[in-house]
Amino acid sequence: MITISLLGAGVLSQHLYYALLENSQCELVQWYARKPDQIAAFRETVTTTDRIEDLLPADIYILAISDDAISSFSNSLPVLKGLLVHTSGAINMHQLPKRFRRGVFYPLQTFSADRPLCFSEIPICIEAENKEDLTKLKQLAQILGCKTYKMSSTSRSHIHLAAVFVNNFVNQLYRIGHEITESQGVNFDILKPLITETAAKVQEQSPYRSQTGPAMRSDIKSIKNHLKLLEDNPSKQELYQLLTKSIAKTHGKKL
Amino acid sequence: MITISLLGAGVLSQHLYYALLENSQCELVQWYARKPDQIAAFRETVTTTDRIEDLLPADIYILAISDDAISSFSNSLPVLKGLLVHTSGAINMHQLPKRFRRGVFYPLQTFSADRPLCFSEIPICIEAENKEDLTKLKQLAQILGCKTYKMSSTSRSHIHLAAVFVNNFVNQLYRIGHEITESQGVNFDILKPLITETAAKVQEQSPYRSQTGPAMRSDIKSIKNHLKLLEDNPSKQELYQLLTKSIAKTHGKKL
């Protein structure tokens, strides 16, 4: 039985709360939030507090707060016996104070307040200062059903960057797709099966092998036509050109 | 009962073949391929030919060949009584010869030879010169279980452009993600649940509402860190900057 204390009241905390609550192999001993109202609704199922002085003993303290607050908040904490981990992709483990046993437990996923997620499908990047703590984090991940990836803070920052490409940037391309369909009075629904299939395809074969389209075929005529359709929109045009070049470069195609 | 003749032996033709074969409300009367070997394997279930002179009567002739070949191939066809449609997103309906009843039946999806697809989930962009033919195309789509979107050749070219953004360009961002994970010795698998969830999210809420990440938070520190991680890769850096700007512009954020 691993005992857990949850620090922070954001979206990730709530997902962790539900994942931990259901689990018989770990116990959520306490949930801390700066503003008690934020977690008042959960008071019947978990001990809550808004005072860091009242933190109960736990094997692992999971700090799920915004990147900017990690350093100052963790510095304000009293002495804790357990392992203190943050959950950020971008922050170095060493931003946690030296006086703690330190680690990282970074779930690589996008969390929304209103979309339930199957926590067991989330890959967890873990880091710790010693083998024992690393084993503990691995155990916690396994209890939650998650696959772990042990990596340094530097590697994690690169993986976080990759996540920005396949999540935020991909989503912005969806947005551009939405703008184009809207400009033609066509419902965005028309693109949804293609979006689903594009994501499904790379679950089974590499993005390299999955690529198709005008840049891949060196189809200069189609590319010119598309650039013409975008001539009133220089920023979309620039993106089109850069992504087309990127595909051509990856696949050794001439344009 | 609608009778169909399939012209062309590519990946789309094969998907259409399977969709038509299973269906009791339409009949695939013939399949034409320039090289008979390409469809030899299907000879037991459908009449095949490699001679345009031998084309049998059909209600709809579906031309599923490469964009470049549509005009010249259709000009070479003998007189046909049925409706001739091409299946391209980019080609104007009027590239089909005037002497035919002309139309377009463009399935908006990415087709792979080795990935079976549920055809009924594919949106079909349809176009024809008169109501009767449009109704016929709508009927065919409905028989296959597909939703139809009636649109002009100009609108279709814009929708095709949107498809390039959400398919080819998105896939290239997956590729960049793959390159980054590989550079850290981490398996691409780590990004797959995030890719799936990002695509799943916009099935239910708009890409606008789904956006998160550094650009969305005006998190200049993270953006600078990411640009630094990419300093040895100017083309990825340029893409990062452009996509970050694009998100900031969409959401009225200052960077």
Short mmCIF file of C-alpha atoms in Angstrom, two decimals:
data_model
loop_
_atom_site.label_atom_id
_atom_site.label_comp_id
_atom_site.label_asym_id
_atom_site.label_seq_id
_atom_site.Cartn_x
_atom_site.Cartn_y
_atom_site.Cartn_z
CA MET A 1 0.00 0.00 0.00
CA ILE A 2 1.44 3.32 -1.08
CA THR A 3 0.12 6.42 0.67
CA ILE A 4 -0.31 9.55 -1.41
CA SER A 5 -0.81 13.20 -0.63
CA LEU A 6 -2.08 15.39 -3.43
CA LEU A 7 -0.98 19.04 -3.52
CA GLY A 8 -2.88 21.36 -5.86
CA ALA A 9 -6.44 21.68 -7.12
CA GLY A 10 -6.10 21.90 -10.89
CA VAL A 11 -7.37 19.66 -13.65
CA LEU A 12 -4.53 17.13 -13.33
CA SER A 13 -5.13 16.86 -9.57
CA GLN A 14 -8.75 16.01 -10.17
CA HIS A 15 -7.84 13.31 -12.67
CA LEU A 16 -5.30 11.92 -10.20
CA TYR A 17 -7.90 12.06 -7.44
CA TYR A 18 -10.32 9.87 -9.41
CA ALA A 19 -7.55 7.47 -10.46
CA LEU A 20 -6.33 7.10 -6.86
CA LEU A 21 -9.79 6.91 -5.31
CA GLU A 22 -10.76 3.85 -7.34
CA ASN A 23 -7.53 2.06 -6.55
CA SER A 24 -7.23 -0.46 -3.72
CA GLN A 25 -3.42 -0.62 -3.80
CA CYS A 26 -2.83 2.98 -2.83
CA GLU A 27 -4.44 5.36 -0.40
CA LEU A 28 -5.03 9.05 -0.89
CA VAL A 29 -4.39 10.25 2.64
CA GLN A 30 -4.86 13.97 2.05
CA TRP A 31 -5.58 16.61 -0.56
CA TYR A 32 -4.19 20.10 -0.12
CA ALA A 33 -5.51 23.16 -1.95
CA ARG A 34 -4.61 26.78 -1.31
CA LYS A 35 -8.25 27.80 -1.56
CA PRO A 36 -10.42 25.30 0.37
CA ASP A 37 -13.44 25.94 -1.90
CA GLN A 38 -11.64 24.38 -4.84
CA ILE A 39 -11.89 20.89 -3.37
CA ALA A 40 -14.78 21.33 -0.97
CA ALA A 41 -16.89 18.99 -3.10
CA PHE A 42 -14.52 16.08 -2.38
CA ARG A 43 -14.44 16.45 1.41
CA GLU A 44 -16.59 13.40 2.03
CA THR A 45 -14.19 11.02 0.32
CA VAL A 46 -10.80 12.47 1.25
CA THR A 47 -9.22 14.49 4.05
CA THR A 48 -8.62 17.98 2.73
CA THR A 49 -6.62 20.92 4.02
CA ASP A 50 -5.61 24.42 3.00
CA ARG A 51 -2.73 24.64 5.52
CA ILE A 52 0.68 23.26 4.60
CA GLU A 53 1.43 23.01 8.34
CA ASP A 54 -1.26 20.31 8.57
CA LEU A 55 0.13 17.99 5.92
CA LEU A 56 -0.12 14.35 7.04
CA PRO A 57 2.66 11.79 6.53
CA ALA A 58 2.62 10.11 3.11
CA ASP A 59 4.94 7.98 0.98
CA ILE A 60 4.64 10.30 -2.01
CA TYR A 61 3.59 13.94 -2.18
CA ILE A 62 2.38 14.72 -5.70
CA LEU A 63 2.72 18.39 -6.54
CA ALA A 64 0.29 19.16 -9.34
CA ILE A 65 0.45 22.94 -9.68
CA SER A 66 1.43 25.35 -12.44
CA ASP A 67 5.07 25.36 -13.59
CA ASP A 68 5.66 28.89 -12.31
CA ALA A 69 4.57 28.02 -8.79
CA ILE A 70 6.57 24.80 -8.31
CA SER A 71 9.76 26.39 -7.00
CA SER A 72 8.26 28.94 -4.61
CA PHE A 73 5.53 26.62 -3.30
CA SER A 74 7.88 23.71 -2.65
CA ASN A 75 10.28 26.06 -0.87
CA SER A 76 7.47 27.09 1.46
CA LEU A 77 6.73 23.49 2.51
CA PRO A 78 7.63 22.22 6.01
CA VAL A 79 9.86 19.17 6.48
CA LEU A 80 8.22 16.12 4.88
CA LYS A 81 9.34 12.53 5.32
CA GLY A 82 8.03 11.27 1.99
CA LEU A 83 9.14 11.67 -1.59
CA LEU A 84 8.15 15.00 -3.16
CA VAL A 85 7.48 14.84 -6.92
CA HIS A 86 6.29 17.45 -9.36
CA THR A 87 4.22 16.60 -12.42
CA SER A 88 5.58 19.03 -14.99
CA GLY A 89 7.12 18.24 -18.36
CA ALA A 90 9.20 21.39 -18.51
CA ILE A 91 10.58 21.90 -14.99
CA ASN A 92 13.91 20.45 -13.85
CA MET A 93 13.70 18.10 -10.86
CA HIS A 94 16.31 20.27 -9.15
CA GLN A 95 13.88 23.16 -8.87
CA LEU A 96 12.47 21.21 -5.92
CA PRO A 97 14.41 22.07 -2.73
CA LYS A 98 17.44 19.94 -1.86
CA ARG A 99 16.14 19.22 1.62
CA PHE A 100 13.50 16.85 0.16
CA ARG A 101 13.75 13.45 -1.45
CA ARG A 102 12.92 14.69 -4.93
CA GLY A 103 11.41 13.22 -8.07
CA VAL A 104 9.22 13.75 -11.11
CA PHE A 105 5.98 12.01 -12.07
CA TYR A 106 4.95 13.58 -15.40
CA PRO A 107 1.87 12.14 -17.09
CA LEU A 108 2.17 12.81 -20.83
CA GLN A 109 -1.40 13.67 -21.74
CA THR A 110 -3.71 16.65 -22.24
CA PHE A 111 -6.20 16.94 -19.39
CA SER A 112 -9.58 18.62 -19.59
CA ALA A 113 -11.90 19.35 -16.70
CA ASP A 114 -14.92 17.88 -18.46
CA ARG A 115 -13.44 14.90 -20.32
CA PRO A 116 -12.90 11.72 -18.31
CA LEU A 117 -9.72 9.85 -19.24
CA CYS A 118 -8.62 6.28 -18.77
CA PHE A 119 -5.62 6.97 -16.55
CA SER A 120 -4.07 3.56 -17.22
CA GLU A 121 -3.41 4.57 -20.83
CA ILE A 122 -1.24 7.54 -19.85
CA PRO A 123 2.55 7.18 -20.19
CA ILE A 124 4.39 8.49 -17.13
CA CYS A 125 7.87 10.03 -17.33
CA ILE A 126 9.60 9.34 -14.04
CA GLU A 127 12.79 10.66 -12.47
CA ALA A 128 14.29 10.42 -8.98
CA GLU A 129 17.62 10.87 -7.22
CA ASN A 130 18.04 7.24 -6.19
CA LYS A 131 16.97 3.75 -7.17
CA GLU A 132 14.67 3.27 -4.22
CA ASP A 133 12.60 6.35 -5.01
CA LEU A 134 12.55 5.49 -8.70
CA THR A 135 11.19 2.05 -7.80
CA LYS A 136 8.52 3.70 -5.66
CA LEU A 137 7.41 5.92 -8.57
CA LYS A 138 7.41 2.93 -10.89
CA GLN A 139 5.25 1.06 -8.38
CA LEU A 140 2.77 3.90 -8.18
CA ALA A 141 2.54 4.07 -11.97
CA GLN A 142 2.08 0.31 -12.19
CA ILE A 143 -0.67 0.41 -9.56
CA LEU A 144 -2.44 2.97 -11.74
CA GLY A 145 -1.87 0.70 -14.76
CA CYS A 146 0.46 3.16 -16.50
CA LYS A 147 3.60 2.48 -18.52
CA THR A 148 6.67 4.34 -17.20
CA TYR A 149 9.54 5.99 -19.05
CA LYS A 150 12.57 6.72 -16.87
CA MET A 151 14.35 9.83 -18.10
CA SER A 152 16.42 12.84 -17.09
CA SER A 153 15.01 16.36 -16.74
CA THR A 154 16.73 17.31 -20.02
CA SER A 155 15.19 14.41 -21.94
CA ARG A 156 11.82 15.20 -20.39
CA SER A 157 12.00 18.79 -21.64
CA HIS A 158 12.55 17.45 -25.18
CA ILE A 159 9.62 15.03 -24.82
CA HIS A 160 7.51 17.94 -23.58
CA LEU A 161 8.51 19.85 -26.70
CA ALA A 162 7.46 16.87 -28.84
CA ALA A 163 4.13 16.94 -27.01
CA VAL A 164 3.66 20.60 -27.97
CA PHE A 165 4.13 19.60 -31.63
CA VAL A 166 1.68 16.67 -31.59
CA ASN A 167 -0.88 18.32 -29.32
CA ASN A 168 -0.95 22.16 -29.37
CA PHE A 169 0.38 22.57 -32.90
CA VAL A 170 -1.70 19.73 -34.33
CA ASN A 171 -4.73 21.28 -32.66
CA GLN A 172 -3.92 24.61 -34.31
CA LEU A 173 -3.90 22.85 -37.71
CA TYR A 174 -7.34 21.48 -36.81
CA ARG A 175 -8.33 25.08 -36.09
CA ILE A 176 -7.09 26.19 -39.51
CA GLY A 177 -9.09 23.32 -41.03
CA HIS A 178 -12.11 24.64 -39.10
CA GLU A 179 -11.56 28.16 -40.44
CA ILE A 180 -11.36 26.88 -44.02
CA THR A 181 -14.51 24.73 -43.78
CA GLU A 182 -16.35 27.63 -42.15
CA SER A 183 -15.25 29.98 -44.96
CA GLN A 184 -17.05 27.64 -47.37
CA GLY A 185 -20.16 27.33 -45.21
CA VAL A 186 -19.35 23.67 -44.60
CA ASN A 187 -19.64 22.08 -41.15
CA PHE A 188 -16.33 21.16 -39.47
CA ASP A 189 -17.84 17.66 -39.03
CA ILE A 190 -16.70 16.91 -42.57
CA LEU A 191 -13.06 16.76 -41.39
CA LYS A 192 -13.63 14.65 -38.27
CA PRO A 193 -13.33 11.15 -39.78
CA LEU A 194 -10.10 12.21 -41.51
CA ILE A 195 -8.72 13.62 -38.24
CA THR A 196 -9.56 10.34 -36.47
CA GLU A 197 -8.05 8.14 -39.19
CA THR A 198 -4.86 10.26 -39.39
CA ALA A 199 -4.30 9.79 -35.65
CA ALA A 200 -5.27 6.10 -35.81
CA LYS A 201 -2.87 5.35 -38.66
CA VAL A 202 0.25 6.38 -36.72
CA GLN A 203 -0.70 4.08 -33.85
CA GLU A 204 0.17 1.21 -36.19
CA GLN A 205 2.71 2.54 -38.66
CA SER A 206 5.26 5.36 -38.47
CA PRO A 207 4.31 8.91 -39.50
CA TYR A 208 7.06 8.56 -42.12
CA ARG A 209 5.28 5.62 -43.73
CA SER A 210 1.85 7.21 -43.29
CA GLN A 211 2.59 10.35 -45.29
CA THR A 212 0.64 11.08 -48.50
CA GLY A 213 -0.50 14.23 -50.31
CA PRO A 214 0.80 16.86 -52.73
CA ALA A 215 4.25 17.42 -51.13
CA MET A 216 4.83 13.67 -50.95
CA ARG A 217 3.94 13.24 -54.64
CA SER A 218 6.00 16.33 -55.68
CA ASP A 219 2.66 17.52 -57.07
CA ILE A 220 3.65 21.11 -57.78
CA LYS A 221 0.41 21.88 -59.59
CA SER A 222 -1.72 21.09 -56.52
CA ILE A 223 0.66 22.99 -54.26
CA LYS A 224 0.44 26.08 -56.49
CA ASN A 225 -3.36 25.83 -56.54
CA HIS A 226 -3.47 25.62 -52.75
CA LEU A 227 -1.17 28.61 -52.35
CA LYS A 228 -3.46 30.55 -54.67
CA LEU A 229 -6.49 29.64 -52.54
CA LEU A 230 -4.58 31.10 -49.58
CA GLU A 231 -3.42 34.28 -51.29
CA ASP A 232 -5.62 36.47 -49.09
CA ASN A 233 -4.16 34.85 -46.00
CA PRO A 234 -0.38 35.31 -45.85
CA SER A 235 0.07 33.63 -42.47
CA LYS A 236 -1.74 30.44 -43.56
CA GLN A 237 0.17 30.59 -46.83
CA GLU A 238 3.48 30.79 -44.97
CA LEU A 239 2.53 27.82 -42.80
CA TYR A 240 1.50 25.86 -45.89
CA GLN A 241 4.84 26.55 -47.53
CA LEU A 242 6.89 25.69 -44.46
CA LEU A 243 5.04 22.42 -43.78
CA THR A 244 5.21 21.46 -47.45
CA LYS A 245 8.97 22.08 -47.44
CA SER A 246 9.29 20.09 -44.22
CA ILE A 247 7.52 17.05 -45.76
CA ALA A 248 9.64 17.32 -48.94
CA LYS A 249 12.83 17.47 -46.86
CA THR A 250 11.85 14.47 -44.72
CA HIS A 251 11.08 12.37 -47.78
CA GLY A 252 13.82 13.66 -50.08
CA LYS A 253 11.31 15.07 -52.57
CA LYS A 254 12.04 17.93 -54.95
CA LEU A 255 9.55 20.78 -55.19
CA MET B 1 -30.82 -0.94 -57.52
CA ILE B 2 -28.03 1.31 -58.78
CA THR B 3 -25.54 -0.23 -61.18
CA ILE B 4 -21.93 0.87 -60.87
CA SER B 5 -18.87 0.58 -63.07
CA LEU B 6 -15.53 1.17 -61.42
CA LEU B 7 -12.72 2.68 -63.51
CA GLY B 8 -9.21 2.51 -62.06
CA ALA B 9 -7.24 0.09 -59.91
CA GLY B 10 -5.77 2.25 -57.14
CA VAL B 11 -6.29 2.15 -53.38
CA LEU B 12 -9.58 4.08 -53.46
CA SER B 13 -10.96 1.70 -56.12
CA GLN B 14 -10.22 -1.26 -53.91
CA HIS B 15 -11.97 0.33 -50.94
CA LEU B 16 -14.95 1.14 -53.18
CA TYR B 17 -14.92 -2.41 -54.50
CA TYR B 18 -15.26 -3.86 -50.99
CA ALA B 19 -17.93 -1.33 -50.02
CA LEU B 20 -19.97 -2.06 -53.16
CA LEU B 21 -19.50 -5.82 -53.04
CA GLU B 22 -21.07 -6.14 -49.61
CA ASN B 23 -24.03 -4.00 -50.54
CA SER B 24 -27.33 -5.45 -51.71
CA GLN B 25 -28.77 -2.16 -52.94
CA CYS B 26 -26.22 -1.61 -55.67
CA GLU B 27 -24.48 -3.82 -58.16
CA LEU B 28 -20.90 -3.54 -59.32
CA VAL B 29 -21.37 -4.53 -62.96
CA GLN B 30 -17.79 -4.10 -64.10
CA TRP B 31 -14.30 -3.07 -63.02
CA TYR B 32 -11.94 -1.56 -65.54
CA ALA B 33 -8.16 -1.39 -65.08
CA ARG B 34 -5.57 -0.39 -67.66
CA LYS B 35 -3.33 -3.28 -66.61
CA PRO B 36 -5.45 -6.43 -66.16
CA ASP B 37 -3.03 -7.86 -63.57
CA GLN B 38 -3.93 -5.11 -61.12
CA ILE B 39 -7.41 -6.54 -60.53
CA ALA B 40 -6.88 -10.15 -61.60
CA ALA B 41 -7.39 -11.29 -58.01
CA PHE B 42 -10.97 -10.01 -58.06
CA ARG B 43 -12.06 -11.72 -61.30
CA GLU B 44 -14.18 -14.31 -59.54
CA THR B 45 -16.45 -11.76 -57.91
CA VAL B 46 -16.72 -9.07 -60.58
CA THR B 47 -16.54 -8.77 -64.37
CA THR B 48 -13.24 -7.10 -65.20
CA THR B 49 -11.88 -5.55 -68.37
CA ASP B 50 -8.84 -3.69 -69.61
CA ARG B 51 -10.56 -2.39 -72.75
CA ILE B 52 -12.61 0.80 -72.63
CA GLU B 53 -14.42 -0.41 -75.76
CA ASP B 54 -15.92 -3.22 -73.67
CA LEU B 55 -17.45 -1.07 -70.94
CA LEU B 56 -20.91 -2.35 -69.99
CA PRO B 57 -23.90 -0.07 -69.36
CA ALA B 58 -24.11 1.28 -65.82
CA ASP B 59 -25.98 4.02 -63.94
CA ILE B 60 -22.79 5.53 -62.56
CA TYR B 61 -19.20 5.25 -63.80
CA ILE B 62 -16.83 6.00 -60.92
CA LEU B 63 -13.47 7.24 -62.13
CA ALA B 64 -10.93 6.60 -59.37
CA ILE B 65 -7.61 7.46 -60.98
CA SER B 66 -4.86 9.98 -60.30
CA ASP B 67 -5.70 13.68 -60.71
CA ASP B 68 -3.33 14.09 -63.64
CA ALA B 69 -4.97 11.32 -65.65
CA ILE B 70 -8.63 12.36 -65.19
CA SER B 71 -8.83 14.71 -68.17
CA SER B 72 -6.98 12.63 -70.76
CA PHE B 73 -8.51 9.29 -69.71
CA SER B 74 -12.06 10.58 -69.68
CA ASN B 75 -11.52 12.15 -73.11
CA SER B 76 -10.51 8.74 -74.42
CA LEU B 77 -13.75 7.08 -73.27
CA PRO B 78 -16.42 5.98 -75.78
CA VAL B 79 -20.01 7.21 -75.51
CA LEU B 80 -21.49 6.13 -72.17
CA LYS B 81 -25.14 6.39 -71.19
CA GLY B 82 -24.56 6.66 -67.47
CA LEU B 83 -23.31 9.41 -65.19
CA LEU B 84 -19.52 9.81 -65.16
CA VAL B 85 -18.05 11.02 -61.85
CA HIS B 86 -14.50 11.55 -60.73
CA THR B 87 -13.39 11.11 -57.11
CA SER B 88 -10.84 13.89 -56.71
CA GLY B 89 -10.82 16.73 -54.21
CA ALA B 90 -8.79 19.06 -56.37
CA ILE B 91 -10.11 18.62 -59.93
CA ASN B 92 -12.93 20.74 -61.37
CA MET B 93 -15.96 18.78 -62.54
CA HIS B 94 -15.64 20.52 -65.91
CA GLN B 95 -12.39 18.69 -66.62
CA LEU B 96 -14.65 15.78 -67.52
CA PRO B 97 -15.75 16.03 -71.20
CA LYS B 98 -18.95 17.92 -71.97
CA ARG B 99 -20.39 15.01 -73.92
CA PHE B 100 -21.00 13.09 -70.65
CA ARG B 101 -23.44 13.59 -67.84
CA ARG B 102 -20.81 14.73 -65.34
CA GLY B 103 -20.40 14.73 -61.60
CA VAL B 104 -18.07 14.38 -58.62
CA PHE B 105 -18.10 11.80 -55.84
CA TYR B 106 -15.18 12.75 -53.55
CA PRO B 107 -14.75 10.68 -50.38
CA LEU B 108 -12.92 12.84 -47.82
CA GLN B 109 -10.60 10.32 -46.21
CA THR B 110 -7.04 9.00 -46.40
CA PHE B 111 -6.95 5.52 -47.89
CA SER B 112 -4.23 2.95 -47.32
CA ALA B 113 -3.87 -0.35 -49.14
CA ASP B 114 -3.45 -2.31 -45.93
CA ARG B 115 -5.87 -0.57 -43.55
CA PRO B 116 -9.53 -1.56 -43.81
CA LEU B 117 -11.91 1.37 -43.33
CA CYS B 118 -15.54 1.57 -42.41
CA PHE B 119 -16.79 3.20 -45.62
CA SER B 120 -20.03 4.36 -44.00
CA GLU B 121 -18.10 6.82 -41.84
CA ILE B 122 -16.64 8.66 -44.83
CA PRO B 123 -18.14 12.04 -45.77
CA ILE B 124 -18.76 12.34 -49.53
CA CYS B 125 -18.58 15.67 -51.38
CA ILE B 126 -20.97 15.48 -54.31
CA GLU B 127 -21.52 17.68 -57.34
CA ALA B 128 -23.50 17.25 -60.58
CA GLU B 129 -24.93 19.34 -63.40
CA ASN B 130 -28.59 18.69 -62.63
CA LYS B 131 -30.88 17.71 -59.78
CA GLU B 132 -31.55 14.23 -61.07
CA ASP B 133 -27.87 13.27 -61.16
CA LEU B 134 -27.28 14.88 -57.78
CA THR B 135 -30.10 12.77 -56.36
CA LYS B 136 -28.50 9.68 -57.88
CA LEU B 137 -25.16 10.46 -56.21
CA LYS B 138 -26.92 11.13 -52.93
CA GLN B 139 -28.67 7.79 -53.25
CA LEU B 140 -25.41 5.96 -53.87
CA ALA B 141 -23.81 7.62 -50.84
CA GLN B 142 -26.84 6.77 -48.69
CA ILE B 143 -26.74 3.14 -49.84
CA LEU B 144 -23.11 3.04 -48.69
CA GLY B 145 -24.18 4.64 -45.40
CA CYS B 146 -22.24 7.87 -46.04
CA LYS B 147 -23.17 11.45 -45.24
CA THR B 148 -23.11 13.74 -48.29
CA TYR B 149 -22.02 17.34 -48.66
CA LYS B 150 -23.23 19.02 -51.85
CA MET B 151 -20.72 21.61 -53.01
CA SER B 152 -19.21 23.36 -56.03
CA SER B 153 -15.80 22.49 -57.47
CA THR B 154 -14.39 25.69 -55.93
CA SER B 155 -15.66 24.86 -52.45
CA ARG B 156 -14.38 21.32 -52.84
CA SER B 157 -10.88 22.60 -53.62
CA HIS B 158 -10.95 24.59 -50.36
CA ILE B 159 -12.15 21.53 -48.40
CA HIS B 160 -9.35 19.53 -50.04
CA LEU B 161 -6.92 22.19 -48.83
CA ALA B 162 -8.35 21.88 -45.30
CA ALA B 163 -7.78 18.11 -45.59
CA VAL B 164 -4.11 18.72 -46.40
CA PHE B 165 -3.82 20.74 -43.17
CA VAL B 166 -5.50 18.17 -40.91
CA ASN B 167 -4.01 15.11 -42.58
CA ASN B 168 -0.65 15.64 -44.37
CA PHE B 169 0.50 18.56 -42.24
CA VAL B 170 -0.70 17.02 -38.97
CA ASN B 171 1.09 13.82 -39.95
CA GLN B 172 4.29 15.82 -40.52
CA LEU B 173 3.98 17.22 -36.98
CA TYR B 174 3.68 13.60 -35.77
CA ARG B 175 6.88 12.94 -37.74
CA ILE B 176 8.63 15.81 -35.99
CA GLY B 177 7.42 14.38 -32.68
CA HIS B 178 8.91 11.04 -33.75
CA GLU B 179 12.25 12.68 -34.60
CA ILE B 180 12.36 14.38 -31.19
CA THR B 181 11.52 11.24 -29.20
CA GLU B 182 14.08 9.28 -31.23
CA SER B 183 16.74 11.93 -30.53
CA GLN B 184 16.22 11.17 -26.81
CA GLY B 185 16.26 7.41 -27.26
CA VAL B 186 12.59 7.28 -26.28
CA ASN B 187 10.06 5.14 -28.17
CA PHE B 188 7.50 7.06 -30.26
CA ASP B 189 4.85 5.03 -28.38
CA ILE B 190 5.09 7.60 -25.61
CA LEU B 191 3.27 10.16 -27.80
CA LYS B 192 0.51 7.87 -29.06
CA PRO B 193 -2.07 8.32 -26.28
CA LEU B 194 -1.65 12.11 -26.56
CA ILE B 195 -2.11 11.94 -30.36
CA THR B 196 -5.28 9.88 -29.89
CA GLU B 197 -6.73 12.17 -27.21
CA THR B 198 -5.93 15.34 -29.22
CA ALA B 199 -7.89 13.96 -32.19
CA ALA B 200 -10.69 12.66 -29.93
CA LYS B 201 -11.13 16.00 -28.17
CA VAL B 202 -12.04 17.92 -31.35
CA GLN B 203 -14.73 15.37 -32.20
CA GLU B 204 -16.67 16.82 -29.26
CA GLN B 205 -15.52 20.40 -28.85
CA SER B 206 -14.04 22.93 -31.27
CA PRO B 207 -10.26 23.12 -31.82
CA TYR B 208 -10.58 26.70 -30.57
CA ARG B 209 -11.90 25.50 -27.20
CA SER B 210 -9.49 22.57 -27.09
CA GLN B 211 -6.30 24.63 -27.27
CA THR B 212 -3.84 24.59 -24.35
CA GLY B 213 -0.06 24.94 -24.02
CA PRO B 214 2.63 27.62 -23.82
CA ALA B 215 1.34 29.92 -26.62
CA MET B 216 -2.18 29.78 -25.16
CA ARG B 217 -0.89 30.73 -21.69
CA SER B 218 1.44 33.44 -23.10
CA ASP B 219 4.13 31.41 -21.34
CA ILE B 220 7.14 33.14 -22.87
CA LYS B 221 9.61 31.32 -20.63
CA SER B 222 8.56 27.87 -21.93
CA ILE B 223 8.54 29.14 -25.51
CA LYS B 224 12.09 30.46 -25.14
CA ASN B 225 13.21 27.17 -23.59
CA HIS B 226 11.69 25.22 -26.48
CA LEU B 227 13.34 27.47 -29.06
CA LYS B 228 16.64 26.87 -27.32
CA LEU B 229 16.14 23.09 -27.48
CA LEU B 230 15.67 23.53 -31.24
CA GLU B 231 18.64 25.82 -31.82
CA ASP B 232 20.49 23.18 -33.85
CA ASN B 233 17.45 22.73 -36.07
CA PRO B 234 16.49 26.00 -37.76
CA SER B 235 13.64 24.52 -39.83
CA LYS B 236 11.91 23.00 -36.75
CA GLN B 237 12.57 26.26 -34.91
CA GLU B 238 10.91 28.26 -37.69
CA LEU B 239 7.89 25.94 -37.65
CA TYR B 240 7.68 26.25 -33.86
CA GLN B 241 7.70 30.03 -34.10
CA LEU B 242 5.13 30.20 -36.87
CA LEU B 243 2.71 27.80 -35.17
CA THR B 244 3.15 29.56 -31.84
CA LYS B 245 2.37 32.91 -33.52
CA SER B 246 -0.63 31.34 -35.23
CA ILE B 247 -2.07 30.11 -31.91
CA ALA B 248 -1.43 33.50 -30.27
CA LYS B 249 -3.16 35.29 -33.15
CA THR B 250 -6.20 32.97 -33.07
CA HIS B 251 -6.64 33.46 -29.34
CA GLY B 252 -5.63 37.14 -29.11
CA LYS B 253 -2.65 36.37 -26.89
CA LYS B 254 0.45 38.55 -26.62
CA LEU B 255 3.87 36.94 -26.90
#
